Amino acid sequence: MEDMICYFNGKYIRESEVRISLNDLAFWEGFVYDIARTYNHVPFFWKEHDDRLSRSLHYTRINSGLTSEEMHNIALEVFERNKNCFEPEDDIIVVFRISRGAKAVHYSPLPPATPTVLINLLHISPAYESMAKIYQEGIHLVVANTRQIPPQCLDVKAKILNRMTNTLATLEAKMVDPEAYCLMLDINGRVAEGSIYNCFMVQDGKLLTPKRDNVLGGITRGTILRLARELGIETVEMDLWTYDFYNADEIFIAATTFTIGPVAKFNEKLLPGPIPGPVTQQLLSAFSKLVGVDIVQRVVNYVKTI
């Protein structure tokens, strides 16, 4: 794998040159992060991700020293400096990671003066094989026992990477099926989201998704809701329960990397109809049209060549 250029604390350097202090609070309290991607080598929704990152930083009281616009421009510069590293069929993810920084003395009550800011790129192509399987065969979605952290403790709308609960929920789902994806509930038993993705269901032609009070405001999620309304599909954000998912006509999950992932089984129960279902397929087609490339076919064609 290429030693790509990244942005680290004010400099553009090789990834192999990045050095993070053992005293960095990323190891102790976690860090704020966000990811965006390209479609056919064109950045999409990067400004929206930058704005969400800025909101997460405000919530956690971390001053990155950069405005949302500056963060956006740095990401574009990292992308430009690495363009020669990507195959024509490949796309990339840009990863933003910001911690409070390193403490000279860990038990000091004072926060570090300088944050740690890292922006780097990842190839998407290593995930294409699993993505092709998602599109062609669908996902097995399994409800985990581990509940989502309640927003009274840590607001889920902030994108923060210190949630061991999400990992435990994923491991629980994989105890049922090694290829399963998890669905997390909140402490009241309402459907919340997956470990790193939002969820949707279709019932009688309506597109239903959990309310914003207990889910991350996904950029892909918001785009899907907008496209659905443009297509004349009724959309409802509401309290949903596992009962509703057992009776769904269609289910899919949504994330930046794979965009829309149709669900074939829910808790080992096969969903009726084709995979993807008609509404899911409509939304996949509309998203593909929006970004100017057939999302599914691009991945499937790449997998056929390897």
Short mmCIF file of N, CA, C and O in Angstrom, two decimals, residues 31-36 48-49 51-57 59-60 148-151 154-161 163 166 184 186 190-200 209-225 237 254-257:
data_model
loop_
_atom_site.label_atom_id
_atom_site.label_comp_id
_atom_site.label_asym_id
_atom_site.label_seq_id
_atom_site.Cartn_x
_atom_site.Cartn_y
_atom_site.Cartn_z
N PHE A 31 -11.94 10.38 20.61
CA PHE A 31 -11.73 11.56 19.77
C PHE A 31 -12.93 11.77 18.88
O PHE A 31 -13.74 10.88 18.65
N VAL A 32 -13.05 12.98 18.38
CA VAL A 32 -14.09 13.33 17.42
C VAL A 32 -13.60 12.93 16.04
O VAL A 32 -12.42 13.11 15.71
N TYR A 33 -14.49 12.38 15.23
CA TYR A 33 -14.08 11.99 13.88
C TYR A 33 -15.24 12.16 12.92
O TYR A 33 -16.39 12.38 13.31
N ASP A 34 -14.92 12.09 11.64
CA ASP A 34 -15.94 12.04 10.60
C ASP A 34 -15.28 11.45 9.37
O ASP A 34 -14.04 11.40 9.28
N ILE A 35 -16.10 10.94 8.46
CA ILE A 35 -15.57 10.42 7.20
C ILE A 35 -16.45 10.89 6.06
O ILE A 35 -17.66 11.08 6.21
N ALA A 36 -15.84 11.11 4.91
CA ALA A 36 -16.56 11.42 3.67
C ALA A 36 -15.94 10.57 2.56
O ALA A 36 -14.93 9.89 2.79
N GLU A 48 -20.79 19.02 3.96
CA GLU A 48 -21.75 18.60 4.96
C GLU A 48 -21.08 17.82 6.10
O GLU A 48 -21.41 18.00 7.28
N HIS A 49 -20.11 16.98 5.73
CA HIS A 49 -19.37 16.24 6.76
C HIS A 49 -18.51 17.19 7.59
O HIS A 49 -18.40 17.03 8.82
N ASP A 51 -19.15 20.30 8.26
CA ASP A 51 -20.04 21.05 9.15
C ASP A 51 -20.46 20.19 10.34
O ASP A 51 -20.54 20.68 11.48
N ARG A 52 -20.74 18.90 10.09
CA ARG A 52 -21.10 18.01 11.20
C ARG A 52 -19.91 17.83 12.15
O ARG A 52 -20.07 17.80 13.38
N LEU A 53 -18.72 17.72 11.58
CA LEU A 53 -17.51 17.62 12.40
C LEU A 53 -17.38 18.84 13.29
O LEU A 53 -17.07 18.72 14.49
N SER A 54 -17.65 20.00 12.74
CA SER A 54 -17.56 21.25 13.52
C SER A 54 -18.56 21.23 14.67
O SER A 54 -18.23 21.63 15.79
N ARG A 55 -19.77 20.73 14.42
CA ARG A 55 -20.78 20.66 15.49
C ARG A 55 -20.34 19.69 16.59
O ARG A 55 -20.54 19.94 17.79
N SER A 56 -19.74 18.56 16.19
CA SER A 56 -19.24 17.59 17.17
C SER A 56 -18.13 18.21 18.03
O SER A 56 -18.06 17.97 19.25
N LEU A 57 -17.27 19.01 17.42
CA LEU A 57 -16.19 19.66 18.15
C LEU A 57 -16.74 20.69 19.13
O LEU A 57 -16.27 20.81 20.27
N TYR A 59 -19.64 20.56 20.57
CA TYR A 59 -20.31 19.81 21.65
C TYR A 59 -19.29 19.28 22.65
O TYR A 59 -19.53 19.29 23.87
N THR A 60 -18.14 18.80 22.17
CA THR A 60 -17.13 18.21 23.04
C THR A 60 -16.14 19.25 23.59
O THR A 60 -15.23 18.90 24.32
N GLN A 148 -27.75 1.18 23.03
CA GLN A 148 -27.07 2.42 22.70
C GLN A 148 -26.92 3.29 23.94
O GLN A 148 -27.78 3.29 24.82
N ILE A 149 -25.81 4.02 24.02
CA ILE A 149 -25.62 4.96 25.12
C ILE A 149 -26.73 6.01 25.06
O ILE A 149 -26.97 6.61 24.02
N PRO A 150 -27.44 6.24 26.17
CA PRO A 150 -28.53 7.21 26.14
C PRO A 150 -28.01 8.63 25.90
O PRO A 150 -26.93 8.99 26.38
N PRO A 151 -28.77 9.45 25.17
CA PRO A 151 -28.32 10.81 24.87
C PRO A 151 -28.17 11.68 26.11
O PRO A 151 -27.49 12.70 26.07
N LEU A 154 -24.37 10.80 26.59
CA LEU A 154 -23.52 11.21 25.48
C LEU A 154 -24.40 11.33 24.25
O LEU A 154 -24.96 10.33 23.79
N ASP A 155 -24.54 12.53 23.74
CA ASP A 155 -25.47 12.75 22.64
C ASP A 155 -24.99 12.04 21.38
O ASP A 155 -23.88 12.26 20.90
N VAL A 156 -25.84 11.17 20.86
CA VAL A 156 -25.47 10.35 19.71
C VAL A 156 -25.30 11.18 18.44
O VAL A 156 -24.69 10.74 17.47
N LYS A 157 -25.81 12.41 18.43
CA LYS A 157 -25.68 13.25 17.23
C LYS A 157 -24.25 13.72 17.02
O LYS A 157 -23.89 14.15 15.93
N ALA A 158 -23.42 13.64 18.07
CA ALA A 158 -21.99 13.95 17.92
C ALA A 158 -21.26 12.68 17.49
O ALA A 158 -21.49 11.60 18.05
N LYS A 159 -20.39 12.81 16.51
CA LYS A 159 -19.67 11.64 15.99
C LYS A 159 -18.36 11.51 16.76
O LYS A 159 -17.39 12.24 16.50
N ILE A 160 -18.35 10.60 17.73
CA ILE A 160 -17.23 10.44 18.64
C ILE A 160 -16.81 8.98 18.64
O ILE A 160 -17.66 8.09 18.75
N LEU A 161 -15.52 8.72 18.52
CA LEU A 161 -15.06 7.33 18.47
C LEU A 161 -14.50 6.93 19.83
O LEU A 161 -13.30 6.98 20.09
N ARG A 163 -16.92 4.50 21.56
CA ARG A 163 -18.10 3.73 21.93
C ARG A 163 -17.84 2.23 21.83
O ARG A 163 -18.10 1.61 20.81
N ASN A 166 -20.76 -0.06 20.69
CA ASN A 166 -21.01 -0.38 19.28
C ASN A 166 -20.26 -1.64 18.85
O ASN A 166 -20.78 -2.48 18.12
N MET A 184 -29.05 -1.77 16.92
CA MET A 184 -29.05 -1.41 18.34
C MET A 184 -30.36 -0.73 18.71
O MET A 184 -30.95 0.02 17.93
N ASP A 186 -32.41 1.63 21.84
CA ASP A 186 -32.09 2.53 22.94
C ASP A 186 -32.54 1.90 24.26
O ASP A 186 -33.07 0.78 24.28
N ARG A 190 -36.64 1.19 21.85
CA ARG A 190 -36.90 1.68 20.51
C ARG A 190 -35.73 1.36 19.60
O ARG A 190 -34.57 1.35 20.04
N VAL A 191 -35.99 1.12 18.31
CA VAL A 191 -34.91 0.93 17.34
C VAL A 191 -34.12 2.24 17.24
O VAL A 191 -34.71 3.33 17.13
N ALA A 192 -32.81 2.14 17.30
CA ALA A 192 -31.95 3.33 17.20
C ALA A 192 -31.20 3.30 15.86
O ALA A 192 -31.64 3.88 14.88
N GLU A 193 -30.08 2.58 15.81
CA GLU A 193 -29.25 2.54 14.60
C GLU A 193 -28.31 1.36 14.71
O GLU A 193 -28.34 0.60 15.68
N GLY A 194 -27.47 1.20 13.71
CA GLY A 194 -26.45 0.16 13.76
C GLY A 194 -25.18 0.69 14.41
O GLY A 194 -25.15 1.79 14.96
N SER A 195 -24.13 -0.08 14.33
CA SER A 195 -22.87 0.33 14.96
C SER A 195 -22.26 1.53 14.27
O SER A 195 -21.68 2.41 14.91
N ILE A 196 -22.41 1.61 12.93
CA ILE A 196 -21.85 2.75 12.17
C ILE A 196 -22.77 3.12 11.01
O ILE A 196 -22.30 3.61 9.98
N TYR A 197 -24.07 2.91 11.18
CA TYR A 197 -24.98 3.18 10.06
C TYR A 197 -26.38 3.45 10.59
O TYR A 197 -26.75 3.04 11.68
N ASN A 198 -27.15 4.20 9.80
CA ASN A 198 -28.56 4.44 10.09
C ASN A 198 -29.41 3.32 9.49
O ASN A 198 -28.93 2.57 8.64
N CYS A 199 -30.65 3.22 9.92
CA CYS A 199 -31.52 2.16 9.40
C CYS A 199 -32.86 2.74 8.94
O CYS A 199 -33.34 3.75 9.44
N PHE A 200 -33.44 2.06 7.95
CA PHE A 200 -34.72 2.42 7.37
C PHE A 200 -35.56 1.16 7.17
O PHE A 200 -35.02 0.07 7.03
N THR A 209 -38.12 5.74 9.39
CA THR A 209 -36.79 5.73 10.01
C THR A 209 -36.89 6.32 11.41
O THR A 209 -37.79 7.13 11.67
N PRO A 210 -36.03 5.88 12.35
CA PRO A 210 -36.11 6.43 13.71
C PRO A 210 -35.94 7.94 13.75
O PRO A 210 -35.27 8.53 12.90
N LYS A 211 -36.53 8.56 14.75
CA LYS A 211 -36.45 10.00 14.92
C LYS A 211 -35.02 10.41 15.25
O LYS A 211 -34.23 9.63 15.75
N ARG A 212 -34.73 11.69 15.05
CA ARG A 212 -33.38 12.20 15.24
C ARG A 212 -32.95 12.23 16.70
O ARG A 212 -31.75 12.42 16.98
N ASP A 213 -33.86 12.04 17.65
CA ASP A 213 -33.46 12.19 19.05
C ASP A 213 -32.57 11.06 19.54
O ASP A 213 -31.91 11.20 20.57
N ASN A 214 -32.52 9.92 18.82
CA ASN A 214 -31.67 8.84 19.30
C ASN A 214 -30.81 8.23 18.19
O ASN A 214 -30.40 7.08 18.28
N VAL A 215 -30.53 9.03 17.13
CA VAL A 215 -29.66 8.54 16.06
C VAL A 215 -28.71 9.64 15.60
O VAL A 215 -29.01 10.83 15.76
N LEU A 216 -27.59 9.23 15.05
CA LEU A 216 -26.68 10.17 14.41
C LEU A 216 -27.37 10.78 13.19
O LEU A 216 -28.05 10.08 12.44
N GLY A 217 -27.19 12.07 13.00
CA GLY A 217 -27.74 12.72 11.81
C GLY A 217 -26.87 12.41 10.61
O GLY A 217 -26.06 13.23 10.17
N GLY A 218 -27.03 11.21 10.06
CA GLY A 218 -26.19 10.76 8.95
C GLY A 218 -26.38 11.62 7.71
O GLY A 218 -27.50 11.99 7.36
N ILE A 219 -25.27 11.95 7.05
CA ILE A 219 -25.34 12.72 5.81
C ILE A 219 -26.03 11.90 4.73
O ILE A 219 -26.88 12.41 3.99
N THR A 220 -25.70 10.61 4.67
CA THR A 220 -26.37 9.72 3.72
C THR A 220 -27.84 9.59 4.07
O THR A 220 -28.71 9.59 3.19
N ARG A 221 -28.14 9.48 5.36
CA ARG A 221 -29.53 9.40 5.82
C ARG A 221 -30.33 10.60 5.33
O ARG A 221 -31.44 10.46 4.79
N GLY A 222 -29.79 11.80 5.54
CA GLY A 222 -30.50 13.01 5.13
C GLY A 222 -30.70 13.08 3.62
O GLY A 222 -31.75 13.53 3.14
N THR A 223 -29.69 12.63 2.87
CA THR A 223 -29.79 12.64 1.41
C THR A 223 -30.88 11.67 0.94
O THR A 223 -31.64 11.97 0.03
N ILE A 224 -30.95 10.49 1.58
CA ILE A 224 -31.97 9.50 1.22
C ILE A 224 -33.37 10.05 1.47
O ILE A 224 -34.27 9.91 0.64
N LEU A 225 -33.56 10.72 2.60
CA LEU A 225 -34.87 11.29 2.90
C LEU A 225 -35.25 12.35 1.87
O LEU A 225 -36.41 12.44 1.43
N GLU A 237 -40.38 10.07 10.11
CA GLU A 237 -39.43 9.84 11.18
C GLU A 237 -40.23 9.61 12.45
O GLU A 237 -40.98 10.49 12.89
N ALA A 254 -27.92 2.49 5.93
CA ALA A 254 -27.30 3.55 5.13
C ALA A 254 -26.05 4.06 5.83
O ALA A 254 -26.06 4.36 7.02
N ALA A 255 -24.96 4.16 5.06
CA ALA A 255 -23.69 4.67 5.59
C ALA A 255 -22.90 5.28 4.44
O ALA A 255 -23.16 5.01 3.27
N THR A 256 -21.90 6.07 4.80
CA THR A 256 -21.10 6.75 3.78
C THR A 256 -20.42 5.76 2.85
O THR A 256 -20.40 5.94 1.64
N THR A 257 -19.87 4.68 3.39
CA THR A 257 -19.05 3.78 2.57
C THR A 257 -19.86 3.07 1.50
O THR A 257 -19.56 3.18 0.31
#
